[in-house]
Short mmCIF file of C-alpha atoms and ligand atoms in Angstrom, two decimals:
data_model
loop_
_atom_site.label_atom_id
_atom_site.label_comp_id
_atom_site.label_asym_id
_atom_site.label_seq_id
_atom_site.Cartn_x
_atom_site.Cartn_y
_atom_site.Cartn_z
CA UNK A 1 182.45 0.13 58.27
CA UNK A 2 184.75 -2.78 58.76
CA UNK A 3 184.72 -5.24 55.50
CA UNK A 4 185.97 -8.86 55.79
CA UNK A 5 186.23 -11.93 53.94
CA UNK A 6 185.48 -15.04 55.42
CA UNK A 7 183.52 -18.56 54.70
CA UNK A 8 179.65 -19.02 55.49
CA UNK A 9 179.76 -22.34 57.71
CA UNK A 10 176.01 -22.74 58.23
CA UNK A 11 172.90 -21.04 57.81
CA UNK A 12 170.13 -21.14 60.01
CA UNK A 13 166.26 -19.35 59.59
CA UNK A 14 168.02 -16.16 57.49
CA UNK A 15 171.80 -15.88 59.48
CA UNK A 16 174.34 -17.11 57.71
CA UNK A 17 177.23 -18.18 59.94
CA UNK A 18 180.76 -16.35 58.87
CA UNK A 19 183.85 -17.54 59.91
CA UNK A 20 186.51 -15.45 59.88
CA UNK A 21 190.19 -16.50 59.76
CA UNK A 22 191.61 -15.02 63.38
CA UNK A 23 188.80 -13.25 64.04
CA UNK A 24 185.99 -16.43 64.44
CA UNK A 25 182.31 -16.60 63.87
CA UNK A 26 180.25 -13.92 62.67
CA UNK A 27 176.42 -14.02 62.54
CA UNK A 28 175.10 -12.29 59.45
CA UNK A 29 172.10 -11.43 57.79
CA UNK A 30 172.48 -10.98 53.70
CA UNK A 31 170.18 -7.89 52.53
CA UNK A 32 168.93 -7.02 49.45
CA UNK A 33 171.74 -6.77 46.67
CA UNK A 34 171.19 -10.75 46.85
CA UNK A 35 167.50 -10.99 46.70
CA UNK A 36 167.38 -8.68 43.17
CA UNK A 37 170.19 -10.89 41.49
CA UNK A 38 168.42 -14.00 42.61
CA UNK A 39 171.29 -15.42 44.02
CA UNK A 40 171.10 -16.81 47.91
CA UNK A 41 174.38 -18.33 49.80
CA UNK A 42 175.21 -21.35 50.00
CA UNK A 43 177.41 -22.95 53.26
CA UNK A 44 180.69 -22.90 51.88
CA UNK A 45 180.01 -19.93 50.33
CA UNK A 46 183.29 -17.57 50.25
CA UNK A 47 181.94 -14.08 51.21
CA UNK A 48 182.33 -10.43 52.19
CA UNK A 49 181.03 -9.33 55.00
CA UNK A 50 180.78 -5.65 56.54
CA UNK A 51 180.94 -5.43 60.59
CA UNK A 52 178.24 -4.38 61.86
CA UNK A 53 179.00 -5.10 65.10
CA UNK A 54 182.83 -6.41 66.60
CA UNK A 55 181.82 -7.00 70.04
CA UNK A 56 178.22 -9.31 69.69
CA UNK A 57 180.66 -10.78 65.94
CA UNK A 58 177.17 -9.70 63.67
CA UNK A 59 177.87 -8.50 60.62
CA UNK A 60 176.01 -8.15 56.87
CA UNK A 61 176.97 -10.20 53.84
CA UNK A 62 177.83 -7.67 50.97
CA UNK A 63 179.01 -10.55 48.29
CA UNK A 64 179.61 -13.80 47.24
CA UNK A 65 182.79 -14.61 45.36
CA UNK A 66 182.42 -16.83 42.28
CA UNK A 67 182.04 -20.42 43.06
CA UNK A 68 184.23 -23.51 42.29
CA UNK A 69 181.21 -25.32 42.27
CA UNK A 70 177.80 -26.12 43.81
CA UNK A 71 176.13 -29.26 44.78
CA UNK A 72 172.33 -30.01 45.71
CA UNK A 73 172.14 -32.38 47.95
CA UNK A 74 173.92 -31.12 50.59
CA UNK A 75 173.20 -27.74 49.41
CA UNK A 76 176.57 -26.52 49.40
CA UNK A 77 179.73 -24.80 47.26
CA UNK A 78 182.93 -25.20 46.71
CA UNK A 79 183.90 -28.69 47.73
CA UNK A 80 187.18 -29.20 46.86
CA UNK A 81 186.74 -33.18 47.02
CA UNK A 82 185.22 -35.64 49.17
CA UNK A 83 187.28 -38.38 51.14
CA UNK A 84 185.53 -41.52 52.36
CA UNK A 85 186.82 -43.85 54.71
CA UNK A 86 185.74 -47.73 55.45
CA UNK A 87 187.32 -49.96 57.82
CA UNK A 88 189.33 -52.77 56.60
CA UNK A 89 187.59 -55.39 58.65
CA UNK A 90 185.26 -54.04 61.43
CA UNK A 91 182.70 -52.85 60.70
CA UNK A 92 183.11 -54.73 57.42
CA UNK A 93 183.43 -52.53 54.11
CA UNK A 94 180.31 -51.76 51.89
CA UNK A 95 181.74 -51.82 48.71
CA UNK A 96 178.64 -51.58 47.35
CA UNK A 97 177.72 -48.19 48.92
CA UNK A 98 181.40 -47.20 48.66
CA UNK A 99 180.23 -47.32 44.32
CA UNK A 100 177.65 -45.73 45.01
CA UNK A 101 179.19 -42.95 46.27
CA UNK A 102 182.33 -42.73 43.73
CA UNK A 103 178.86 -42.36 40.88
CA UNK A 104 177.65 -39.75 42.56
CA UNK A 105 180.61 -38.02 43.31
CA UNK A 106 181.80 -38.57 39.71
CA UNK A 107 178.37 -37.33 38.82
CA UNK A 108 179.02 -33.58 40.66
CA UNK A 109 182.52 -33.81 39.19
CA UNK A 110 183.80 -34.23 42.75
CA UNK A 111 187.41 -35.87 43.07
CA UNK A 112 187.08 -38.81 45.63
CA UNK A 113 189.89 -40.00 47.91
CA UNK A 114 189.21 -43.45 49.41
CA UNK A 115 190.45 -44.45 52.56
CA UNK A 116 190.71 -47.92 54.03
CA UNK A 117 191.10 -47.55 58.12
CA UNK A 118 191.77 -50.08 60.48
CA UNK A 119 194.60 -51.73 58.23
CA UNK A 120 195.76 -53.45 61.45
CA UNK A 121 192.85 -55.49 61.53
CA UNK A 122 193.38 -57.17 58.15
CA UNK A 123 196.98 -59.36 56.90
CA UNK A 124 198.10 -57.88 53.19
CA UNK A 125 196.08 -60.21 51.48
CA UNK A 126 192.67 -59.23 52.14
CA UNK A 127 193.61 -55.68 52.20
CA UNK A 128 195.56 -56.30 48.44
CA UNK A 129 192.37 -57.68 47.24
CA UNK A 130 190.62 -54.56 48.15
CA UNK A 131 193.09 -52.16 47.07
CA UNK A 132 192.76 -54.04 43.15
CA UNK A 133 189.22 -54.39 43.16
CA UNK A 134 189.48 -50.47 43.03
CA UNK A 135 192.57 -49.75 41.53
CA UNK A 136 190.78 -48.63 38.37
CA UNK A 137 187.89 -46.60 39.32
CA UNK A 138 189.54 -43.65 39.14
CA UNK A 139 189.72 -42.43 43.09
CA UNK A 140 193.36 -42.09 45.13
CA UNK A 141 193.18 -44.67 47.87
CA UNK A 142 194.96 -44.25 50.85
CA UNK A 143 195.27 -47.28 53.43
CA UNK A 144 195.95 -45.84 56.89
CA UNK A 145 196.21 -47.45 60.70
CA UNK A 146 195.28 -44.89 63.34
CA UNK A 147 196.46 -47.56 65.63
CA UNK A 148 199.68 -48.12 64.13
CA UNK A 149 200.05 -44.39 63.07
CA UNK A 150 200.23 -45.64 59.35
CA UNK A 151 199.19 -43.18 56.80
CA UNK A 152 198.49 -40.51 58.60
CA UNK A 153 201.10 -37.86 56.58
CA UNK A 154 199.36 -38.74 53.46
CA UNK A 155 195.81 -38.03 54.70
CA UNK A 156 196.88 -34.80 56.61
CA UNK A 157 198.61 -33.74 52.88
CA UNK A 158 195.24 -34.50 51.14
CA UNK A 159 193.40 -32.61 53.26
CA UNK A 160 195.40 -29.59 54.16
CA UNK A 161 194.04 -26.20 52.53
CA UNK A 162 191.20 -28.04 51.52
CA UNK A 163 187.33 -28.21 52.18
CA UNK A 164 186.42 -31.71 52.19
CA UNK A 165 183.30 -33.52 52.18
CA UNK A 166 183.96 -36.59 54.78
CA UNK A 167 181.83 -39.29 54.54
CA UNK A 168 181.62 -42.94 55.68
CA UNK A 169 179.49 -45.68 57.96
CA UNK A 170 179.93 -45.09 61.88
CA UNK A 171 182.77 -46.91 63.64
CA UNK A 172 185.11 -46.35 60.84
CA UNK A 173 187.81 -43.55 62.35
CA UNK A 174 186.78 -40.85 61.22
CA UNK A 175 187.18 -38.51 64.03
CA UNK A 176 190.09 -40.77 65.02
CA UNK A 177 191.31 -39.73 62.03
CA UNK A 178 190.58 -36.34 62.20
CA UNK A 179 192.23 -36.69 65.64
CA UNK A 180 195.94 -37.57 64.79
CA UNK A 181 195.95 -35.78 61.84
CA UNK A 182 195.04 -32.44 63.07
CA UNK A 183 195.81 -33.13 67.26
CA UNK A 184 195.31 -29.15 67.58
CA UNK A 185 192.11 -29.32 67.32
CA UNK A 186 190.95 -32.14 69.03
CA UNK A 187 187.89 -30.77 70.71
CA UNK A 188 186.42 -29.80 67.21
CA UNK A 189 186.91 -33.21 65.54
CA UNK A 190 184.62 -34.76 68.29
CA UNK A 191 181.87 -32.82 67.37
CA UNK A 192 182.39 -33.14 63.88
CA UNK A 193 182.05 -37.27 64.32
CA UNK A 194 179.38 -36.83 66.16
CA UNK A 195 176.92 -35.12 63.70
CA UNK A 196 178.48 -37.33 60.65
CA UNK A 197 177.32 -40.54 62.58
CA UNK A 198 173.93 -38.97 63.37
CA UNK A 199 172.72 -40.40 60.33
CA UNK A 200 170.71 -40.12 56.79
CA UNK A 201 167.10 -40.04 59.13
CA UNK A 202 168.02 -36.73 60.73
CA UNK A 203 167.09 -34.06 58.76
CA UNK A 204 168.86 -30.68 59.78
CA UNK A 205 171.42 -27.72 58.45
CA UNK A 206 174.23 -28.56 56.32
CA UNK A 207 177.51 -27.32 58.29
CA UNK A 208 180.98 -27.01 57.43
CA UNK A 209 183.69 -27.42 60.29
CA UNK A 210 187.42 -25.17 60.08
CA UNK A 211 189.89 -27.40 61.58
CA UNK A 212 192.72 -25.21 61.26
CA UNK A 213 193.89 -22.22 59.16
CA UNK A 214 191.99 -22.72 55.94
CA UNK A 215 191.04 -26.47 56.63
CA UNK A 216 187.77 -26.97 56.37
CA UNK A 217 185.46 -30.68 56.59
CA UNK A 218 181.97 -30.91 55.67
CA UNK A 219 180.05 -32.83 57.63
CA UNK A 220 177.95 -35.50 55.81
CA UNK A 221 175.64 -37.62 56.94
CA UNK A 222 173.28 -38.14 54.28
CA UNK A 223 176.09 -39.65 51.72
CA UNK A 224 175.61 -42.60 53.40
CA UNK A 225 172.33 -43.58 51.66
CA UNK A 226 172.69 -42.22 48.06
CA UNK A 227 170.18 -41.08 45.75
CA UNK A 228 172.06 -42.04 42.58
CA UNK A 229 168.30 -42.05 40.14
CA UNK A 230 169.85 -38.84 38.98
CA UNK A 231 171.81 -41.25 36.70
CA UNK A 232 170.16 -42.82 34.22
CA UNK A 233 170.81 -46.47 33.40
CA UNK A 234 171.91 -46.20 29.87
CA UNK A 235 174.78 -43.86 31.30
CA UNK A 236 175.70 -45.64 34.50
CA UNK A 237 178.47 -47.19 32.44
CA UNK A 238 180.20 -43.58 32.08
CA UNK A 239 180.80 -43.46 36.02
CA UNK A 240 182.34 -46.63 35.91
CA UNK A 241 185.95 -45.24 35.04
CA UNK A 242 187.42 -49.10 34.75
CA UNK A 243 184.80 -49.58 31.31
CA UNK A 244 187.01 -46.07 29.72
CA UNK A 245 189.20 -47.62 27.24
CA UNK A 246 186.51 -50.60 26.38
CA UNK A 247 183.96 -47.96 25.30
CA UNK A 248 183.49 -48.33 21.25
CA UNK A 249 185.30 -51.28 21.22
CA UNK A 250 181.89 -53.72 21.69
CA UNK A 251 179.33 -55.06 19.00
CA UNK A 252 176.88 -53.08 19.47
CA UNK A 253 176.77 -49.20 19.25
CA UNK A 254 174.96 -47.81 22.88
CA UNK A 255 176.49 -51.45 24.50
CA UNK A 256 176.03 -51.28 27.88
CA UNK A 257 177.97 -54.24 28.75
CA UNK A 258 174.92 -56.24 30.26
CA UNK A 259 173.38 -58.70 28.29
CA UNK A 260 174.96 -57.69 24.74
CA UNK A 261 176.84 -60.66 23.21
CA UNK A 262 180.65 -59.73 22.04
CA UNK A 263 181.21 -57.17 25.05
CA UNK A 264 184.73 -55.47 25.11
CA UNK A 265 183.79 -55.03 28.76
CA UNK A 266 182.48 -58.23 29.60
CA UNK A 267 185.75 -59.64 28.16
CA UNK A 268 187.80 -57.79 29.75
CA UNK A 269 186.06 -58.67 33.34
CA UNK A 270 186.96 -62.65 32.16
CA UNK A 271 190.34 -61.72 30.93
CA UNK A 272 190.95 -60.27 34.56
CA UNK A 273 191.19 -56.94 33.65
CA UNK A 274 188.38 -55.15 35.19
CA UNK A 275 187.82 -56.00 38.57
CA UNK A 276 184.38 -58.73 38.95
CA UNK A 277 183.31 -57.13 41.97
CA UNK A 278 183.82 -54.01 40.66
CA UNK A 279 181.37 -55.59 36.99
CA UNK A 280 179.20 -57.06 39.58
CA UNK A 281 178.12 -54.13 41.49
CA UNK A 282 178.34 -52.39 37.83
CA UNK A 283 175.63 -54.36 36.49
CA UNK A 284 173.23 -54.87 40.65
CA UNK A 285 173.05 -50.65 40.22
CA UNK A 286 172.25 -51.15 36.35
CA UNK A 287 169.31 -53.56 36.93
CA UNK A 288 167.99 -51.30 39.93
CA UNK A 289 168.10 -48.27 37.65
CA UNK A 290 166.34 -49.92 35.18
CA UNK A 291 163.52 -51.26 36.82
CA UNK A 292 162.90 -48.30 38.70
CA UNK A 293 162.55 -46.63 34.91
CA UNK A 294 159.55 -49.09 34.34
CA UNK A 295 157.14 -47.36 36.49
P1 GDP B 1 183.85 -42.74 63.49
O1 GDP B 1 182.51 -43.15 64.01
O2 GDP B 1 183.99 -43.04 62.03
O3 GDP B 1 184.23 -41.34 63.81
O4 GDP B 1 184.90 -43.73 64.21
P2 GDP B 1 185.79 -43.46 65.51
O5 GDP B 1 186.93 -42.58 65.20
O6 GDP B 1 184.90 -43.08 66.63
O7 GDP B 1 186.38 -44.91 65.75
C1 GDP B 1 185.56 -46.04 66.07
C2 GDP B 1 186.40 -47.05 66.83
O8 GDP B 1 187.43 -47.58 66.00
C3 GDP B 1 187.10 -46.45 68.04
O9 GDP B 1 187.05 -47.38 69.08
C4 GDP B 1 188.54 -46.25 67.57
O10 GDP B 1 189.47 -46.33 68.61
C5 GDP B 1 188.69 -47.42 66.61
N1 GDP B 1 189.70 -47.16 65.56
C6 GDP B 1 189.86 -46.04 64.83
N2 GDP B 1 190.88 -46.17 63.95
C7 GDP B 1 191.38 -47.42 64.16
C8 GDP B 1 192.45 -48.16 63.54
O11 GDP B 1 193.16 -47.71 62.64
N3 GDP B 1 192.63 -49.45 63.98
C9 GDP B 1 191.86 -50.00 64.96
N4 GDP B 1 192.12 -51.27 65.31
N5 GDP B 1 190.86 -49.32 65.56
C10 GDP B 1 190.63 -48.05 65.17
ZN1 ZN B 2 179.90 -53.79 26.02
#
């Protein structure tokens, strides 16, 4: 029997979906060897598969090669990093949920790239302001115009040889993105948009997309409303890579740079230093957190 290696790219009711590089989809089953080790793949699982069949592409799963990493929510492994991309203008940026997203991504120990589309709509200023206010949370940003071809290089060289979790409101580019990055394969890029914009309320299989050679984009519509309660609020400060060097430097041992009188952070947000958007969303998420604690 025939023995491949190849990626599982969704799994449906017991088949796990195997693609193949040159060879394409292969619908397999995984039999017992996984059910004794207690082990069951995950989509973006890297796998061997035997052949059970060339012509109808079925085959078995025989093993799972160790993983880079799993998440929960998606249930999937080996994300090499998640990119997500806001429009500079229209529809207007959620800095807020873009936060959001860098904790939880921070949380999974997930490298974020953050894109800002659409820079065409906006003149330097605006897009300058937006560019600081996140300068120091820790996440590459990458302004691009799909209109005016801008950035495009530096997205397809983030992306390339990656899998990448791609996440970000409707209306934002993505699959225009997607589009001029990686023109060969247009016709897969549409579909892709289509089932991130289906949104958080549809509840259905996790699926990972190849775009070319070993390209691959998850497809991720539920990042868009976070569960961050994972975090807890005395340790919401920790995702907040801007508060770093200020840690220890405070009053108060456990500061967590709220309502604490002579707060490295706090003075640091006055002195200019740390971003007040950035301090203000910091401390909205804190309060949430903590009232959520109380019952
Ligand atoms: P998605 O929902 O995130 O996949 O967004 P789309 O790729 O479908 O783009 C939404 C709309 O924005 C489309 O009409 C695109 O033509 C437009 N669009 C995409 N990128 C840009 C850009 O860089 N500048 C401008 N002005 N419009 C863009
Ligand atoms: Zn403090």
């Amino acid at each position: 029997m025939e023995n491949m290696q190849g990626k599982i790219i969704k799994g449906i009711a017991g088949f796990y979906y195997v693609y193949v590089s040159e060879a394409g989809v292969y619908e397999c089953k995984a039999k017992g060897v996984f059910r004794n080790k207690k082990i069951k793949p995950l989509v973006g699982d890297n796998v061997l598969i035997d052949i059970i069949s060339d012509n109808e592409h079925t085959g078995n799963i025989t093993d799972i090669l160790p993983r880079k990493n799993e998440l929960i929510r998606p249930a999937v492994a080996n994300i090499d990093q998640a990119m997500i991309v806001f429009a500079s203008l229209s529809p207007e940026p959620n800095f807020n949920l873009l936060s959001r997203f860098l904790v939880m991504m921070e949380y999974n120990r997930i490298d974020t790239v953050i894109c800002f589309n659409k820079t065409d709509q906006v003149d330097s200023g605006i897009l300058d302001k937006m560019i600081k206010d996140f300068s120091g949370c820790g996440s590459r940003i990458i302004t691009s115009s799909v209109k005016e071809n801008k950035g495009i290089d530096e997205i397809r060289e983030v992306l390339q040889n990656k899998t990448t979790a791609l996440a970000g409101p409707s209306g934002v580019g993505k699959s225009s993105i997607l589009n001029s990055v990686f023109p060969e394969a247009e016709s897969r890029t549409g579909e892709i948009s289509e089932k991130i914009n289906r949104g958080k309320h549809t509840t259905r299989h996790t699926e990972i997309f190849n775009i070319t050679g070993d390209t691959f984009v998850l497809d991720t519509p539920g990042f868009t409303s976070l569960d961050y309660n994972v975090v807890e609020d005395k340790d919401l400060r920790f995702y907040f890579n801007e508060f770093t060097e200020y840690e220890g430097k405070c009053r108060f041992n456990g500061c967590v740079h709220v309502n604490e009188p002579d707060c490295a952070v706090k003075e640091a947000v006055s002195a200019g230093k740390i971003s007040e958007l950035r301090y203000k969303i910091y401390t909205d998420m804190y309060n949430e957190l903590k009232n959520k604690r109380k019952y």
